[in-house]
Amino acid sequence: MGGQIPETKRRLIAAALELIWRSSYGSVSVDDICKAADVRKGSFYHFFPSKADLAVAAMDHADKELRATYDRIFSPASPPLQRLEELAAFIYDSQKQAAEKYGHACGCPCASLGSEMGAQEPEIRAKFDEQRRHKTRYYQNVIRDLVAEGLLPAASDVKAKADEMFTYLMGRVMLARIENDLEPLRRDLKDGIFRTLGLSVETIPAA
Amino acid sequence: MGGQIPETKRRLIAAALELIWRSSYGSVSVDDICKAADVRKGSFYHFFPSKADLAVAAMDHADKELRATYDRIFSPASPPLQRLEELAAFIYDSQKQAAEKYGHACGCPCASLGSEMGAQEPEIRAKFDEQRRHKTRYYQNVIRDLVAEGLLPAASDVKAKADEMFTYLMGRVMLARIENDLEPLRRDLKDGIFRTLGLSVETIPAA
DNA sequence: AGCGCTCTTGACTATTTGGTCAACAGGACT
DNA sequence: AGTCCTGTTGACCAAATAGTCAAGAGCGCT
């Protein structure tokens, strides 16, 4: 094991993700990242042509790490409503963990990076877009199952609903970071997803 | 006229807002701002104790500039549904203007600043929060009128609905910046507001 | 042994960074 | 005339910035 990615590179990616997630791309220097990863600067530029490239690699890493969790949450074995509830719970939990670790709400690192640097670094925008497509595939899948169960009308525009759900989640999480407040996340996220999809809340039995 | 704010200070604020809106706080240096405003650095630090303070002043300026427009959009003389439509149209238009001016979608400068620097500069977070409270007052007002017209149930939680509306709008606009795509804004913003408030779209006559 | 490869190192650089400061300009008020 | 006061200037600084490079370490292959 160990894989084909060298330890040093791995540490750089992990450190970059942590530091950027906690503060921001602009406030974290290459030296900061090297120090946190205990790597000398020459090694940094051996693996990454630039700071922006490391940021892209960090986004990629964050996404891949989430993949197993998403597969579990969106397991076709669970009833679709439960999948949504689990998604909401997972988002809140991971935000809470980050907030405890770093001292404040951190939002979504990829969205923050996208907002801060997407205009100046097209690869960052492209990576964000890739992840959006990736995540909305999970959402489309669960929405189709909701339609199959009769919880959503057969005429539903699955893709549009999935996009709306993504937008809603990103907005909520982003705002949680800006306002440093996870409470709305805990309180409203599940209902917000339901409302966004057009599931009437009364339909839903208390979980 | 001329007011008590000196020209130089005004130019610094305007330049900072433009540059930060276009790119980001971290990518814009004090020198950049001074150059754009044609002001020497000593003057900068005569008016602002730090770069972050100028950012706060810029947020404040952006908000105050919007005030007249909001007063017009939310005029109690217009039917409440029309106010919402006008808000959606205004948001799209101003985003489009910015996109044409700067070459890409720019989102909300205060939200971007809040996300990027809120954690490290508490005054930035505080200013964002002030503006959130400010804007949601407009939203609460129109929601109350919707209730009065029977378009929303009398039991509606006005404050919660206003907050949800703010969250929705911020999320949409932010995502437009990240993805550099105003089309979802143009296409879905009005309906999204309606859905977020719980106004069934069928209720609404085509405008 | 010798070659080639990936990885590592630390010293280096040129520029930029946010921020300071002493000096000064010019009007207003006495 | 002198003295505030606000605003302006450009020179200055120490630190940080992203990025470079030549030299070598270690390993696997032949």
XYZ file of C-alpha atoms in Angstrom, chain A residues 2-104:
103
model
C 0.985 3.622 0.091
C -0.216 4.032 -3.440
C 1.595 5.882 -6.140
C 1.211 9.313 -4.538
C 4.272 10.121 -2.409
C 3.872 10.876 1.267
C 5.257 14.374 0.878
C 2.766 15.286 -1.790
C -0.011 13.851 0.323
C 1.050 15.948 3.297
C 1.179 19.084 1.185
C -2.347 18.499 -0.064
C -3.682 17.767 3.393
C -1.993 20.810 4.905
C -3.180 23.089 2.116
C -6.739 21.890 2.480
C -6.716 22.437 6.228
C -5.174 25.885 6.106
C -7.249 27.168 3.208
C -10.434 25.767 4.658
C -9.740 27.452 7.964
C -8.776 30.830 6.557
C -8.613 31.449 2.816
C -6.476 30.999 -0.253
C -5.116 34.510 -0.117
C -4.233 34.420 3.558
C -2.255 31.209 3.317
C 1.233 31.391 1.874
C 3.268 28.670 0.258
C 5.603 28.936 3.233
C 2.708 28.393 5.623
C 1.716 25.251 3.781
C 5.263 23.933 3.654
C 5.734 24.555 7.353
C 2.477 22.827 8.259
C 3.364 19.866 6.066
C 6.997 19.827 7.244
C 8.206 19.972 3.669
C 10.850 22.201 2.140
C 9.909 24.633 -0.551
C 11.871 22.900 -3.265
C 9.730 19.805 -2.777
C 6.607 21.868 -3.064
C 7.607 23.087 -6.496
C 8.741 19.639 -7.445
C 5.168 18.413 -7.096
C 3.173 21.497 -7.984
C 3.960 24.085 -10.618
C 2.214 26.764 -8.593
C 0.207 27.507 -5.498
C -2.971 27.482 -7.559
C -2.239 23.957 -8.767
C -1.975 22.764 -5.214
C -5.319 24.372 -4.487
C -6.872 22.433 -7.344
C -5.308 19.217 -6.039
C -6.693 20.004 -2.588
C -10.184 20.477 -4.000
C -9.860 17.193 -5.791
C -8.701 15.472 -2.641
C -11.600 16.885 -0.632
C -14.065 15.605 -3.180
C -12.589 12.130 -3.448
C -12.525 11.796 0.328
C -16.241 12.483 0.421
C -17.051 9.877 -2.127
C -17.365 6.876 0.187
C -19.552 8.843 2.563
C -21.821 9.922 -0.241
C -22.076 6.354 -1.476
C -23.177 5.290 1.968
C -25.660 8.110 2.433
C -27.171 7.635 -1.001
C -27.276 3.870 -0.834
C -30.241 2.677 -2.885
C -30.986 0.360 0.027
C -32.254 3.248 2.161
C -35.625 4.855 1.547
C -35.038 8.072 -0.396
C -36.405 10.361 2.292
C -33.987 8.843 4.749
C -31.129 9.525 2.362
C -32.000 13.193 2.400
C -32.196 13.230 6.161
C -28.835 11.562 6.415
C -27.339 14.035 4.014
C -28.595 16.930 6.114
C -27.272 15.320 9.276
C -23.908 14.618 7.693
C -23.485 18.181 6.469
C -24.288 19.554 9.890
C -22.012 17.089 11.635
C -19.037 17.751 9.438
C -19.492 21.488 9.768
C -19.688 21.107 13.511
C -16.527 19.037 13.586
C -14.670 21.619 11.543
C -15.975 24.424 13.726
C -14.740 22.669 16.846
C -11.378 21.942 15.290
C -10.753 25.387 13.856
C -12.686 27.640 16.182
C -15.273 28.855 13.713
